[in-house]
Structures are given as C-alpha cells and as structure tokens.
CSV table of C-alpha atoms in Angstrom, one decimal:
chain,number,residue,atom,x,y,z
N,1,UNK,CA,0.0,0.0,0.0
N,2,UNK,CA,1.3,3.5,-0.9
N,3,UNK,CA,1.7,6.0,1.9
N,4,UNK,CA,2.8,9.6,1.9
N,5,UNK,CA,5.8,10.7,3.9
N,6,UNK,CA,7.6,14.0,4.6
N,7,UNK,CA,10.8,14.4,2.8
N,8,UNK,CA,13.6,16.9,2.6
N,9,UNK,CA,14.7,18.7,-0.5
N,10,UNK,CA,18.0,16.9,-0.4
N,11,UNK,CA,16.2,13.5,-0.4
N,12,UNK,CA,13.8,14.5,-3.1
N,13,UNK,CA,16.6,15.8,-5.3
N,14,UNK,CA,18.6,12.6,-4.9
N,15,UNK,CA,15.5,10.7,-6.1
N,16,UNK,CA,15.1,13.1,-9.0
N,17,UNK,CA,18.8,12.7,-9.9
N,18,UNK,CA,18.4,8.9,-10.0
N,19,UNK,CA,15.0,8.5,-11.6
N,20,UNK,CA,13.9,11.5,-13.6
N,21,UNK,CA,13.9,11.1,-17.4
N,22,UNK,CA,14.7,14.6,-18.4
N,23,UNK,CA,15.1,17.1,-15.5
N,24,UNK,CA,17.8,17.8,-13.0
N,25,UNK,CA,17.1,18.4,-9.3
N,26,UNK,CA,15.7,21.8,-8.3
N,27,UNK,CA,17.5,24.6,-6.5
N,28,UNK,CA,14.9,25.3,-3.9
N,29,UNK,CA,11.4,24.5,-2.7
N,30,UNK,CA,8.6,25.5,-0.4
N,31,UNK,CA,8.1,21.8,0.5
N,32,UNK,CA,8.5,18.3,-0.8
N,33,UNK,CA,6.4,15.2,-0.5
N,34,UNK,CA,7.4,11.5,-0.8
N,35,UNK,CA,5.3,8.4,-1.4
N,36,UNK,CA,6.5,5.1,-0.1
N,37,UNK,CA,5.7,1.5,-1.1
N,38,UNK,CA,6.5,-0.1,2.2
N,39,UNK,CA,10.0,1.0,3.2
N,40,UNK,CA,10.9,1.9,-0.4
N,41,UNK,CA,10.6,5.5,-1.7
N,42,UNK,CA,8.6,5.2,-4.9
N,43,UNK,CA,8.2,8.9,-5.8
N,44,UNK,CA,8.6,12.6,-4.9
N,45,UNK,CA,6.9,15.9,-5.6
N,46,UNK,CA,8.9,19.1,-5.2
N,47,UNK,CA,6.7,22.2,-4.8
N,48,UNK,CA,7.8,25.9,-4.9
N,49,UNK,CA,7.2,29.4,-6.2
N,50,UNK,CA,6.0,29.6,-9.8
N,51,UNK,CA,9.0,29.9,-12.2
N,52,UNK,CA,6.9,32.4,-14.3
N,53,UNK,CA,7.1,35.8,-12.7
N,54,UNK,CA,3.6,36.5,-14.1
N,55,UNK,CA,2.2,33.7,-11.9
N,56,UNK,CA,4.2,34.4,-8.8
N,57,UNK,CA,1.5,36.3,-7.0
N,58,UNK,CA,2.0,34.8,-3.5
N,59,UNK,CA,-1.2,32.7,-3.9
N,60,UNK,CA,-0.1,30.3,-6.6
N,61,UNK,CA,2.1,27.3,-6.0
N,62,UNK,CA,4.0,25.3,-8.7
N,63,UNK,CA,4.7,21.7,-8.6
N,64,UNK,CA,8.3,22.0,-10.0
N,65,UNK,CA,9.0,18.2,-10.1
N,66,UNK,CA,7.1,15.0,-9.9
N,67,UNK,CA,9.2,11.9,-10.2
N,68,UNK,CA,8.4,8.2,-9.6
N,69,UNK,CA,10.1,4.9,-10.2
N,70,UNK,CA,7.1,3.8,-12.2
N,71,UNK,CA,5.0,2.5,-9.2
N,72,UNK,CA,1.3,2.5,-10.2
N,73,UNK,CA,-0.7,5.4,-8.9
N,74,UNK,CA,2.3,7.2,-7.3
N,75,UNK,CA,2.0,10.2,-9.6
N,76,UNK,CA,-1.7,10.7,-9.0
N,77,UNK,CA,-1.2,10.4,-5.2
N,78,UNK,CA,1.6,13.0,-5.3
N,79,UNK,CA,-0.5,15.5,-7.3
N,80,UNK,CA,-3.4,15.0,-4.9
N,81,UNK,CA,-1.2,15.4,-1.9
N,82,UNK,CA,0.4,18.6,-3.3
N,83,UNK,CA,-3.1,20.1,-3.8
N,84,UNK,CA,-4.2,19.3,-0.3
N,85,UNK,CA,-1.0,20.7,1.2
N,86,UNK,CA,-1.4,23.9,-0.9
N,87,UNK,CA,-5.0,24.2,0.2
N,88,UNK,CA,-4.1,23.8,3.8
N,89,UNK,CA,-1.4,26.6,3.4
N,90,UNK,CA,-3.9,29.0,1.9
N,91,UNK,CA,-2.9,28.9,-1.7
N,92,UNK,CA,-5.6,29.7,-4.3
N,93,UNK,CA,-4.2,27.9,-7.3
N,94,UNK,CA,-1.6,25.2,-8.1
N,95,UNK,CA,0.1,24.8,-11.5
N,96,UNK,CA,2.5,22.4,-13.1
N,97,UNK,CA,4.0,21.8,-16.6
N,98,UNK,CA,4.5,18.6,-18.6
N,99,UNK,CA,6.0,18.0,-22.0
N,100,UNK,CA,3.4,18.3,-24.8
N,101,UNK,CA,4.1,14.6,-25.7
N,102,UNK,CA,3.1,13.5,-22.2
N,103,UNK,CA,-0.6,12.6,-21.9
N,104,UNK,CA,-1.3,14.0,-18.4
N,105,UNK,CA,-3.3,11.0,-17.2
N,106,UNK,CA,-2.2,11.3,-13.6
N,107,UNK,CA,-3.0,15.0,-13.6
N,108,UNK,CA,-6.5,14.3,-15.0
N,109,UNK,CA,-7.0,11.6,-12.4
N,110,UNK,CA,-6.0,14.2,-9.6
N,111,UNK,CA,-8.5,16.7,-11.0
N,112,UNK,CA,-6.2,19.1,-12.8
N,113,UNK,CA,-7.2,20.7,-16.1
N,114,UNK,CA,-5.0,21.5,-19.1
N,115,UNK,CA,-4.8,25.2,-20.0
N,116,UNK,CA,-2.9,24.4,-23.2
N,117,UNK,CA,0.5,25.2,-24.5
N,118,UNK,CA,2.8,27.3,-22.3
N,119,UNK,CA,6.2,28.7,-22.6
N,120,UNK,CA,8.5,27.6,-25.4
N,121,UNK,CA,10.7,24.7,-26.3
N,122,UNK,CA,13.5,26.5,-24.4
N,123,UNK,CA,12.7,27.8,-20.9
N,124,UNK,CA,15.9,29.7,-20.3
N,125,UNK,CA,16.8,33.0,-21.9
N,126,UNK,CA,20.0,34.6,-23.1
N,127,UNK,CA,21.2,35.5,-19.6
N,128,UNK,CA,20.9,31.9,-18.4
N,129,UNK,CA,21.5,29.5,-21.3
N,130,UNK,CA,20.8,25.9,-20.8
N,131,UNK,CA,23.2,23.1,-21.3
N,132,UNK,CA,22.9,21.1,-24.4
N,133,UNK,CA,20.9,18.0,-23.7
N,134,UNK,CA,19.7,19.4,-20.4
N,135,UNK,CA,16.1,18.4,-21.2
N,136,UNK,CA,14.0,17.9,-24.4
N,137,UNK,CA,13.5,20.8,-26.8
N,138,UNK,CA,9.7,20.5,-26.7
N,139,UNK,CA,6.7,22.7,-26.0
N,140,UNK,CA,5.1,22.3,-22.6
N,141,UNK,CA,1.5,22.3,-21.4
N,142,UNK,CA,0.3,24.0,-18.2
N,143,UNK,CA,-2.0,22.1,-15.9
N,144,UNK,CA,-4.0,24.0,-13.2
N,145,UNK,CA,-6.2,23.2,-10.3
N,146,UNK,CA,-8.1,26.0,-8.6
N,147,UNK,CA,-8.3,25.7,-4.8
N,148,UNK,CA,-11.8,26.3,-3.5
N,149,UNK,CA,-11.8,28.2,-0.2
N,150,UNK,CA,-8.2,29.3,-0.5
N,151,UNK,CA,-7.2,32.4,1.3
C-alpha cells in the first residue's frame, strides 16, 4: 500500500537525480512530499514558487518536479497530496507543466485541467543559457487546479 511521507529537498533531489527522465534536481522549494511503497521510496513531488514571474502572486504554488520509479498510482497520489497541502497553506491555485508529448493521465486523475501550450521549447533566456541535452526541446502544457476556499 502506498503511503505519503515527509521528505527533505535533499532526499527529493537525490531521487530526481536517480530517476527523472529529463530534468535535474531543483535549486529550492517550499516543501517536498514523498510516497513510499512499504519502506521503499517510490516517488517525490517538489513544490515551490512559480517559475513564471507572471504567476508568482503569492497565492499560486507550482509543482516543480514529480518523479516516480514507475509505481502504479504514485504520480496521482503525489499530485493530490500537493493540492491538499497547498489548500491547507492558503494557496488559491496550483500549477505544473509537462511536456506536450506526455498525456497527463495522472493530472487528469487528480482533478487538474490543461490550460494548453505554455512557454516555449526553451525555458531559459540569453542571460541563463541551458546546457545542451539538459532536457528535451519540446513545448510544454500548463495544468492547473483552482483551490476552493483558498485564502
């Protein structure tokens, strides 16, 4: 049976470094959540300020990374847990991004809705160029869940 567990950023980032297909660990976070299958860590969610300055209004939380080892339902559980934590903390909205080629099944299962394409194939600008091969050159889609009763 899968169970949620508190996790440090260091632990979450170590999991991301080992298991994520196309992203590196994050620099910071507001909080991280783990999901365990028995004693084994099966997945993590790292939540923080929105990367987009246009969304960084103090009432929006971004799920910056979700990463699992493939354990069934782990992603949906993490997305749901991030929503409940954000709601408890008074956020009004939670957002995340996935590659356009990803179906978003776990996000749909957790009640998020797709707002469509967002950003560009490259996130970084001229002042902060990305490393070659850092992650796929592909459009992203933004997924959102409004938090009823937030604030």
